[in-house]
Amino acid sequence: MTPQTADDRLNTSSMDSPGTGPGPVAATGSPAASATSSVEGRLSFARALRAELMKIRVLRSSWWLSAIALVLVVGFTGLTLLSFNAMRSMQEQGMPDGAQMPEQSDADLMRQLLTNGTGGLAFAGILLGCVGIIAISSEFGTGSIRSSANAVPRRGLFAAAKLTAVAITAAVVGAVLIIASTAIILAFAAGEGLLGAADSGEVWQSALTNWLSMIIVTLLACGLGLLLRSTAGAIVTLTMFLFVVQIALGILSGMTQNAEFVEFLATWEFGNLLSSLTQLREPTGEAYDLSVSTGTAIVGLLAWLAAVIVPATVLFQKRDV
Amino acid sequence: MITAESLTKTYGSTTAVDDVSFTAEPGRVTGFLGPNGAGKSTTMRMAMGLDRPTHGSITVNGRRLAEHRAPLREVGAVLDAGATHPGRTGRQHLRVLAATHGISRRRVDDVIDLTGMESAATKRIAGYSLGMNQRLGIAAALLGDPATLIFDEPVNGLDPEGVRWVRQMVRQLAAEGRTVFISSHLMAEMAQTADHLVVLGRGRVLADMPIQDLIDASGEARVLVRSQDASTLMNALSAQDVTLVARDAETFEVTGLDARTVGRRAQEVGAVLHELTPLQSSLEDSYMKLTDHAVQYRSGAATADVASTGPSAAAPEGVR
């Protein structure tokens, strides 16, 4: 076959192709040979954010992880209430060996209920963290980042929209989890006649600090995903932030007979700041108590977030995708 | 319009794209041709802002992509068919992209129609065939009705129907006044779609010319003739501007006459014809000659084989 002339080729292109033939490629009304887009719309942060929220929403894994988090949190609350009942009956009837449980005031019991009953939220934080990680690492893993970059080529804007979408998701799911567990605890307390002893300030403090901690963990996770671009790598690093460093420093502290620098690290590591944030009692200042005040914890956690997210975003802007 | 100026990309000590300058003009299909590893994809990735040039620049419609206020309406690209999340459906993928620009859901449905993927639009991308993935990629590229389109090997993995569909669409997009920049490592593919060629080899521009120039430069078309009376027919055909190259006892190539003339002459001398084939390899030969020194992954025997069919290397058994 000899190569076609330009005219021949134009003729073929206007031929009808059955079934899948191209209709007019532009939207109807697009003027030929002027080639300006007939489609309305322009890129903005709000729109990029909407798209990012949509991405999280249409993925099954987000729903699965959130559902598991809910089951975990509610289950944890249920277990706490069961053990609380057992403890109460022991307080009233004495322990099987005849010893007496120490008496606790109703206010102490209520605080204990709140603290232990919301304990599952720490684990839910990991699951929400995974939602945050997958939201970004799956873009790299599947190559969909290249489609995303066609639509949102400004990397800073993309990262900001992604992180905001992840934070909103964590805020919504986190709120559901906290409301569910707190409602169960309060209903139980009402049944036990403890509701009167509840300090509403503490209930709010518990709810808000737990909510904040879940958003912070999810943002940290997403930042790690952006930095490492690998789901597995980011999840491992997240668990190091949440647990492993704490345990390692504990061991190191024993080995060095509580050296000052180990204590310093153990105070300011992410996991300790996170548990300081959600604890209801004030730090005692005693040697074994490494917790810091709520305000200090928030500042420290924000510093950790910046330490991960700022380099992640800077690198993301420089790297090839 | 795509403009590359001294575009260079190095990975460590490897130079993938080496001081490349060219322009892809609106209203025509610019073919981007080169062997595997010539730097075609890297150049396209830099146009889309996925890779950062080491130096030089490549702009789309006068600006870097990131500087446009509505990138989807400036340029659409199909760089690789897998640039999607397998857990989303085709429609969800398009809606997510549309959402970044506030493009209407109607437009999403339009491009689904346009690319003939209605039946697959509600299925998860994980289950798509390569061909359906290509269609989805093209649908995404068309979403913003952009003035510039970039396709990296768009017919890879398509069935013949799909190949024809892509060719027609590409021609039509250019006829509408758009810039179409399309890569391939197959000359035959480009011969059917491109108006202008930019040939790349080892990261450098080897040729930047209208495809007609390349055809003209490659000399006259040839005809392959198979006849049981080959020698009679060859005698009958020999003339001043005709070159005849025998391949075997019954087969020879004619340069300087078209198939129609050869057929008529065969009837006149009563020679029985088994085959009469216009050869397109002349364009292929020009391309081969261009890229001969620039093929990165050479398969010795195969390359030599193809080259030997070129006019320059033909056995000098021609009868004049």
XYZ file of C-alpha atoms in Angstrom:
641
model
C 0.000 0.000 0.000
C 1.356 3.411 -0.861
C 1.136 6.105 1.733
C -2.057 8.069 1.498
C -2.078 11.716 0.671
C -3.389 14.129 3.199
C -6.658 14.431 1.312
C -7.218 10.689 1.265
C -6.673 10.546 4.951
C -9.149 13.300 5.647
C -11.720 11.412 3.612
C -11.224 8.214 5.554
C -11.575 10.054 8.796
C -14.970 11.380 7.863
C -16.198 7.916 6.970
C -18.650 6.393 9.352
C -17.254 3.647 11.480
C -19.829 1.205 12.777
C -20.581 1.141 16.483
C -17.539 2.798 17.900
C -16.944 5.428 15.275
C -15.999 8.824 16.507
C -18.846 11.240 16.438
C -17.855 14.840 16.553
C -15.062 14.717 19.066
C -15.706 18.094 20.539
C -18.892 18.756 22.411
C -21.675 19.733 20.106
C -21.302 23.254 18.907
C -17.517 23.277 18.997
C -16.413 25.307 16.014
C -14.112 23.377 13.738
C -10.573 24.611 13.233
C -10.613 27.043 16.105
C -9.781 24.487 18.768
C -10.663 26.385 21.867
C -12.248 24.260 24.542
C -16.035 24.318 24.517
C -16.152 22.774 27.968
C -16.753 25.012 30.961
C -14.691 24.808 34.104
C -11.429 25.748 35.717
C -9.110 24.305 38.318
C -9.436 25.593 41.875
C -8.512 24.367 45.345
C -12.151 23.779 46.286
C -12.659 21.658 43.162
C -9.444 19.714 43.631
C -10.571 19.069 47.210
C -13.956 17.817 45.995
C -12.209 15.431 43.634
C -9.960 14.143 46.414
C -12.939 13.561 48.717
C -14.660 11.724 45.878
C -11.612 9.501 45.418
C -11.667 8.480 49.077
C -15.422 7.965 48.998
C -15.546 5.700 45.950
C -12.907 3.314 47.249
C -14.069 0.246 49.112
C -11.025 0.161 51.342
C -12.008 3.476 52.960
C -15.399 2.060 53.903
C -13.983 -1.249 55.103
C -11.340 0.376 57.259
C -13.893 2.789 58.741
C -16.331 -0.045 59.431
C -13.620 -2.105 61.134
C -12.652 0.961 63.170
C -16.268 1.347 64.312
C -16.543 -2.321 65.306
C -13.231 -2.084 67.142
C -14.172 1.064 69.061
C -17.644 -0.111 70.024
C -16.297 -3.566 70.910
C -13.617 -2.016 73.092
C -16.219 0.116 74.842
C -18.400 -2.961 75.394
C -15.515 -4.912 76.932
C -14.695 -2.005 79.239
C -18.284 -1.873 80.470
C -18.321 -5.635 81.088
C -15.117 -5.518 83.124
C -16.424 -2.473 84.925
C -19.480 -4.445 86.014
C -17.264 -7.262 87.250
C -15.158 -4.783 89.215
C -18.231 -3.159 90.753
C -19.619 -6.466 91.924
C -16.232 -7.323 93.451
C -16.199 -3.961 95.248
C -19.605 -4.685 96.705
C -19.175 -8.341 97.614
C -15.417 -8.446 98.212
C -12.952 -10.419 96.195
C -13.090 -14.212 96.209
C -10.111 -14.363 98.593
C -11.914 -12.022 100.981
C -9.665 -8.998 100.344
C -11.307 -5.615 99.866
C -11.095 -3.558 96.682
C -10.007 0.024 97.425
C -13.008 2.361 97.494
C -13.262 4.828 94.602
C -15.352 7.937 94.381
C -18.066 8.086 91.713
C -16.122 10.829 89.929
C -13.043 8.593 89.765
C -15.154 5.726 88.454
C -16.695 7.965 85.804
C -13.279 9.207 84.658
C -12.062 5.616 84.564
C -15.048 4.638 82.435
C -14.389 7.458 79.999
C -10.671 6.786 79.721
C -10.898 3.031 79.335
C -14.080 3.055 77.289
C -12.529 5.243 74.622
C -9.327 3.191 74.577
C -10.292 1.621 71.256
C -9.927 5.010 69.576
C -6.133 4.670 69.707
C -6.380 1.564 67.566
C -9.000 3.112 65.325
C -6.410 5.836 64.759
C -4.166 3.276 63.035
C -6.995 2.227 60.741
C -7.811 5.832 59.894
C -4.096 6.315 59.361
C -4.254 3.521 56.801
C -7.064 5.381 55.016
C -4.767 8.421 54.941
C -1.835 6.382 53.662
C -3.803 4.537 50.991
C -5.353 7.805 49.770
C -1.922 8.899 48.543
C 0.217 5.766 48.208
C -2.367 4.056 45.993
C -1.974 6.943 43.538
C 1.696 6.073 43.206
C 1.114 2.338 43.368
C -1.499 2.247 40.614
C -0.110 5.032 38.449
C -3.323 7.037 38.789
C -1.100 9.898 39.989
C -0.341 10.516 36.302
C -4.015 11.099 35.493
C -4.320 13.229 38.601
C -1.296 15.270 37.533
C -2.877 15.995 34.144
C -5.896 17.490 35.911
C -3.973 19.110 38.790
C -0.416 19.694 37.584
C 0.384 22.096 40.419
C 1.907 19.733 42.919
C 1.526 22.000 45.936
C -2.171 22.423 45.214
C -2.534 18.675 44.759
C -0.801 17.883 48.064
C -2.857 20.504 49.905
C -6.128 19.145 48.481
C -5.131 15.571 49.309
C -4.135 16.366 52.906
C -7.268 18.443 53.475
C -9.487 15.666 52.090
C -7.776 13.148 54.358
C -8.186 15.446 57.378
C -11.896 15.937 56.611
C -12.377 12.189 56.262
C -10.620 11.581 59.585
C -12.728 14.299 61.205
C -16.010 12.806 59.979
C -15.209 9.165 60.707
C -13.497 10.108 63.979
C -16.585 12.054 65.077
C -18.801 9.048 64.380
C -16.492 6.784 66.391
C -16.276 9.161 69.352
C -19.984 9.904 69.428
C -20.739 6.168 69.306
C -18.398 5.204 72.142
C -19.185 8.231 74.301
C -22.928 7.716 73.882
C -22.629 4.082 74.967
C -20.502 5.036 77.985
C -22.897 7.784 79.055
C -25.924 5.534 78.631
C -24.212 2.875 80.731
C -23.230 5.450 83.361
C -26.817 6.627 83.536
C -27.911 3.034 84.176
C -25.329 2.699 86.933
C -26.381 5.966 88.515
C -22.961 7.496 87.835
C -24.096 10.137 85.363
C -24.524 12.687 88.111
C -20.827 12.329 88.933
C -19.785 12.966 85.335
C -17.826 16.152 84.818
C -19.202 17.478 81.552
C -15.936 19.345 80.989
C -14.058 16.059 81.087
C -16.529 14.390 78.743
C -15.955 17.177 76.233
C -12.215 17.137 76.796
C -12.107 13.406 76.182
C -14.188 13.681 73.028
C -12.304 16.650 71.543
C -8.775 15.472 72.330
C -9.508 12.006 70.957
C -11.005 13.590 67.848
C -7.963 15.804 67.398
C -5.590 12.891 67.926
C -7.270 10.871 65.177
C -7.031 13.762 62.724
C -3.360 14.286 63.611
C -2.522 10.575 63.232
C -4.314 10.409 59.860
C -2.502 13.515 58.609
C 0.844 12.152 59.787
C 0.059 8.895 57.975
C -0.832 10.696 54.752
C 2.364 12.746 55.026
C 4.353 9.531 55.424
C 2.583 8.104 52.357
C 3.485 11.206 50.342
C 7.090 10.986 51.534
C 7.611 7.245 51.083
C 5.146 6.651 48.198
C 4.705 3.067 49.371
C 1.736 1.693 51.306
C 3.712 -0.909 53.229
C 6.580 1.428 54.021
C 4.243 4.120 55.292
C 2.213 1.731 57.468
C 5.370 0.312 59.052
C 6.683 3.815 59.712
C 3.335 4.853 61.195
C 3.373 1.959 63.681
C 6.928 2.934 64.581
C 5.713 6.441 65.332
C 2.777 5.165 67.366
C 4.281 2.223 69.281
C 7.712 1.001 68.404
C 9.686 4.113 69.337
C 7.936 4.215 72.698
C 8.844 0.595 73.474
C 12.394 0.977 72.204
C 12.952 4.071 74.340
C 11.526 2.215 77.327
C 14.107 -0.511 76.897
C 16.865 2.040 76.275
C 15.855 3.882 79.405
C 16.299 0.726 81.461
C 19.681 0.039 79.895
C 21.001 3.547 80.513
C 19.514 3.904 84.026
C 17.138 6.655 82.910
C 19.697 8.779 81.131
C 18.530 12.339 80.637
C 18.641 12.283 76.832
C 16.545 9.104 76.736
C 13.993 10.749 79.003
C 13.991 13.780 76.725
C 13.372 11.628 73.661
C 10.729 9.588 75.444
C 8.897 12.772 76.443
C 8.847 14.294 72.991
C 8.345 11.240 70.844
C 5.072 11.146 68.910
C 3.378 8.321 70.857
C 3.943 9.944 74.247
C 2.649 13.312 73.044
C -0.399 11.572 71.620
C -1.262 9.784 74.869
C -0.576 13.016 76.778
C -3.079 14.762 74.537
C -5.932 12.398 75.330
C -5.300 11.751 79.034
C -7.737 13.410 81.361
C -5.521 13.891 84.419
C -2.865 16.581 84.669
C 0.791 15.491 84.492
C 2.036 14.716 88.013
C 5.596 15.830 87.305
C 6.894 12.728 89.073
C 9.898 10.904 87.697
C 8.007 8.056 86.042
C 5.373 10.365 84.529
C 6.596 11.590 81.155
C 3.253 13.063 80.084
C 2.968 16.738 79.232
C 0.016 19.133 79.382
C -2.623 19.124 76.657
C -1.418 22.421 75.188
C 2.210 21.320 75.107
C 1.151 18.026 73.513
C -0.716 19.853 70.731
C 2.292 22.059 69.978
C 4.618 19.050 69.956
C 2.323 17.026 67.699
C 1.959 19.900 65.244
C 5.743 20.131 65.121
C 5.911 16.422 64.278
C 3.290 16.910 61.550
C 5.306 19.764 60.059
C 8.497 17.707 60.275
C 6.919 15.047 58.066
C 4.573 16.998 55.793
C 6.863 19.901 54.865
C 9.725 17.743 53.519
C 7.193 15.373 51.930
C 5.566 18.220 50.003
C 8.890 19.783 49.016
C 10.166 16.436 47.720
C 6.876 15.764 45.934
C 7.258 19.040 44.058
C 10.752 18.107 42.921
C 10.349 14.440 42.106
C 9.278 12.867 38.839
C 6.036 10.922 39.197
C 0.797 23.740 20.227
C 3.766 22.067 21.883
C 7.160 23.745 21.894
C 10.336 22.087 23.097
C 13.460 24.193 23.447
C 16.819 22.573 24.171
C 14.939 20.029 26.213
C 17.305 17.740 28.117
C 16.716 15.033 30.692
C 19.434 13.011 32.330
C 19.081 10.173 34.797
C 22.423 9.882 36.536
C 24.926 9.354 33.751
C 22.282 8.372 31.188
C 20.976 11.072 28.894
C 17.442 10.138 27.910
C 16.632 13.336 26.033
C 19.483 15.373 24.628
C 18.994 19.007 23.594
C 15.711 18.404 21.781
C 13.897 21.288 20.071
C 10.784 21.013 17.947
C 7.293 22.412 17.556
C 4.049 20.491 17.162
C 1.705 22.848 15.317
C -2.074 23.076 15.625
C -4.231 21.598 12.896
C -1.977 18.727 12.099
C -0.882 15.376 13.439
C 2.732 15.451 14.496
C 4.179 11.982 14.630
C 6.865 11.356 17.187
C 8.842 8.474 15.884
C 11.813 6.584 17.187
C 13.017 3.187 18.284
C 12.338 1.948 21.810
C 14.350 3.915 24.332
C 14.792 6.913 22.040
C 13.302 9.285 24.633
C 9.794 9.706 23.223
C 7.921 8.889 26.420
C 10.289 10.928 28.566
C 9.705 13.945 26.318
C 5.937 13.484 26.570
C 6.147 13.062 30.345
C 8.028 16.349 30.552
C 5.352 18.047 28.434
C 2.793 16.840 30.982
C 4.876 18.032 33.925
C 5.383 14.516 35.266
C 9.141 14.692 34.832
C 11.232 17.780 35.378
C 13.595 18.719 32.531
C 17.265 18.736 33.559
C 17.433 21.842 31.446
C 15.612 23.464 28.574
C 11.836 23.643 28.532
C 8.731 22.202 26.958
C 5.544 24.220 26.888
C 1.975 23.459 25.900
C 0.002 26.285 24.304
C 2.696 28.725 25.329
C 3.067 27.847 28.990
C 4.199 25.068 31.242
C 1.185 22.911 32.049
C 1.192 23.851 35.740
C 0.864 27.528 34.805
C -2.449 27.036 33.013
C -5.624 27.868 34.903
C -7.574 24.976 33.391
C -4.992 22.308 32.510
C -7.595 19.755 31.385
C -8.928 22.227 28.844
C -5.446 22.896 27.467
C -4.067 19.413 27.038
C -5.262 15.850 27.305
C -2.830 12.976 27.359
C -2.797 9.221 27.179
C 0.701 8.415 28.350
C 0.061 4.912 29.552
C -3.163 2.993 29.714
C -2.660 2.066 33.353
C -2.856 5.567 34.836
C -6.061 4.729 36.680
C -7.080 3.293 40.035
C -8.344 -0.272 39.452
C -10.858 0.016 42.298
C -12.834 2.794 40.633
C -15.231 2.359 37.758
C -14.520 4.079 34.468
C -17.256 6.626 35.114
C -15.973 7.335 38.623
C -12.473 7.878 37.258
C -13.786 10.415 34.753
C -16.015 12.111 37.313
C -13.095 12.537 39.696
C -11.051 14.185 36.943
C -14.019 16.319 35.896
C -14.566 17.423 39.495
C -11.134 19.084 39.632
C -12.318 21.583 37.012
C -16.021 21.611 37.770
C -16.671 19.963 34.394
C -20.281 18.808 34.105
C -21.453 15.217 34.479
C -22.994 15.556 31.054
C -19.587 16.054 29.524
C -18.440 12.884 31.337
C -21.306 10.971 29.742
C -20.469 12.575 26.378
C -16.879 11.332 26.356
C -18.043 7.876 27.476
C -20.338 7.861 24.435
C -17.639 9.228 22.209
C -15.162 6.505 23.085
C -17.708 3.719 22.856
C -17.297 2.541 26.424
C -20.867 2.818 27.695
C -21.029 -0.867 28.549
C -17.856 -0.755 30.644
C -18.403 2.615 32.329
C -20.040 1.155 35.422
C -17.552 -1.680 35.839
C -14.392 -1.579 37.905
C -11.291 -0.707 35.936
C -9.558 -3.774 37.397
C -11.579 -5.901 34.982
C -10.858 -3.844 31.860
C -9.098 -5.225 28.808
C -6.094 -3.339 27.489
C -8.278 -1.969 24.708
C -10.914 -0.705 27.133
C -8.168 0.888 29.228
C -6.954 2.723 26.137
C -10.476 3.939 25.445
C -10.818 5.160 29.021
C -7.481 6.941 28.701
C -8.668 8.632 25.529
C -11.991 9.544 27.154
C -10.070 11.192 30.008
C -7.872 13.062 27.526
C -10.935 14.409 25.699
C -12.753 15.390 28.904
C -11.748 19.049 28.827
C -12.124 19.298 25.026
C -8.488 20.432 24.926
C -6.695 22.184 22.071
C -3.692 19.903 22.408
C -3.622 16.123 22.658
C -0.692 13.887 23.459
C -0.886 10.167 22.771
C 1.943 7.803 23.641
C 1.646 4.663 21.517
C -2.159 4.836 21.490
C -2.753 1.750 19.365
C -0.741 -0.560 21.600
C -2.948 -3.440 22.636
C -5.882 -2.443 20.464
C -7.645 -4.837 18.121
C -7.798 -3.892 14.412
C -11.174 -2.230 14.929
C -9.711 -0.161 17.738
C -6.634 0.727 15.710
C -8.824 2.043 12.919
C -10.947 3.957 15.389
C -7.898 5.658 16.944
C -6.522 6.591 13.506
C -9.777 8.170 12.439
C -10.183 9.994 15.709
C -6.648 11.346 15.580
C -7.199 12.604 12.024
C -10.441 14.229 13.014
C -8.993 15.927 16.084
C -6.351 17.522 13.885
C -8.967 18.471 11.271
C -10.792 20.359 14.038
C -7.714 22.523 14.421
C -6.159 20.803 17.399
C -2.534 19.989 17.967
C -2.117 16.225 17.966
C 1.204 14.825 19.112
C 1.394 11.084 18.783
C 4.280 8.703 19.341
C 5.017 5.381 17.767
C 7.982 3.202 17.019
C 6.268 1.968 13.844
C 6.755 3.936 10.661
C 3.814 2.192 9.020
C 1.525 3.493 11.748
C 2.790 7.052 11.337
C 2.515 6.869 7.542
C -1.226 6.441 7.960
C -1.885 9.201 10.473
C 0.830 11.835 10.667
C 1.266 15.012 8.621
C 4.569 15.919 10.135
C 7.289 13.787 11.653
C 9.764 14.355 14.414
C 12.155 11.428 14.454
C 14.081 10.786 17.644
C 17.051 8.481 18.124
C 19.094 8.136 21.312
C 17.502 11.249 22.698
C 18.337 13.474 19.724
C 16.161 14.831 16.919
C 17.184 13.023 13.716
C 14.568 14.529 11.437
C 11.837 17.146 11.728
C 9.949 17.363 8.435
C 6.587 16.972 6.713
C 5.917 13.300 6.114
C 5.624 14.028 2.371
C 9.256 15.180 2.333
C 10.315 11.917 3.841
C 8.301 10.021 1.264
C 9.804 12.090 -1.560
C 13.275 11.659 -0.149
C 12.831 7.944 -0.037
C 12.515 7.690 -3.810
C 9.880 6.131 -5.982
C 7.469 3.474 -4.874
C 8.332 -0.112 -5.672
C 6.205 -3.023 -6.824
C 6.797 -6.643 -5.973
C 6.014 -8.953 -8.906
C 5.719 -12.735 -8.814
C 5.247 -14.414 -12.156
C 6.032 -17.805 -13.625
C 7.333 -15.958 -16.687
C 9.492 -13.597 -14.667
C 12.323 -13.210 -17.156
C 9.940 -12.481 -20.064
C 8.124 -9.884 -18.026
C 11.344 -8.304 -16.779
C 12.522 -7.896 -20.369
C 9.198 -6.363 -21.315
C 9.354 -3.895 -18.418
C 12.912 -2.733 -18.795
C 13.134 0.910 -19.794
C 15.145 4.060 -19.169
C 13.907 4.975 -15.668
C 12.944 1.539 -14.498
C 15.033 -0.523 -12.119
C 14.400 -4.250 -11.842
C 15.793 -6.284 -8.986
C 15.419 -10.079 -9.125
C 14.725 -11.799 -5.829
C 14.437 -15.359 -7.030
C 13.472 -17.233 -10.205
C 9.870 -16.060 -10.090
C 10.064 -12.872 -8.044
C 11.429 -9.405 -8.731
C 10.981 -5.808 -7.634
C 10.202 -2.935 -9.968
C 11.119 0.654 -9.198
C 9.803 3.394 -11.463
C 6.500 1.856 -12.565
C 3.242 1.529 -10.689
C 1.362 -1.754 -10.228
C -1.235 -0.789 -12.829
C 1.394 -0.380 -15.583
C 3.127 -3.615 -14.619
C -0.183 -5.495 -14.785
C -1.064 -4.087 -18.196
C 2.373 -4.961 -19.577
C 2.062 -8.507 -18.196
C -1.205 -8.926 -20.077
C 0.400 -7.621 -23.271
C 3.248 -10.147 -23.151
C 0.983 -12.925 -21.845
C 2.926 -13.403 -18.623
C 0.971 -15.167 -15.821
C 0.998 -13.098 -12.617
C 0.860 -14.657 -9.155
C 1.417 -11.506 -7.205
C 1.507 -7.769 -7.781
C 2.152 -5.836 -4.585
C 2.936 -2.147 -4.157
C 5.739 -1.982 -1.555
C 5.474 0.570 1.197
C 8.850 -0.274 2.606
C 10.435 2.750 0.997
C 9.240 4.967 3.861
C 10.252 2.312 6.318
C 13.674 2.292 4.694
C 14.141 6.032 5.102
C 13.264 5.643 8.740
C 15.624 2.718 9.119
C 18.442 4.656 7.529
C 17.714 7.616 9.803
C 17.714 5.598 12.971
C 20.293 3.042 11.931
C 22.997 4.534 14.108
C 20.631 5.424 16.863
C 19.018 2.147 17.745
C 19.697 1.470 21.376
C 18.618 -2.138 21.611
C 19.847 -3.701 18.435
C 18.979 -7.228 17.502
C 21.826 -7.767 15.058
C 20.427 -10.311 12.637
C 16.954 -8.882 12.423
C 18.198 -5.365 11.708
C 20.562 -6.563 9.014
C 17.739 -8.527 7.487
C 15.453 -5.551 7.201
C 18.229 -3.363 5.893
C 18.992 -5.790 3.085
C 15.561 -5.188 1.603
C 16.412 -1.518 1.267
C 17.198 -0.284 -2.259
C 20.788 0.580 -1.414
C 21.565 -2.901 -0.183
C 19.630 -4.792 -2.847
C 21.477 -7.468 -4.754
C 22.838 -5.945 -7.957
C 21.120 -8.400 -10.234
C 18.988 -5.744 -11.854
C 18.259 -6.029 -15.579
C 18.171 -2.758 -17.364
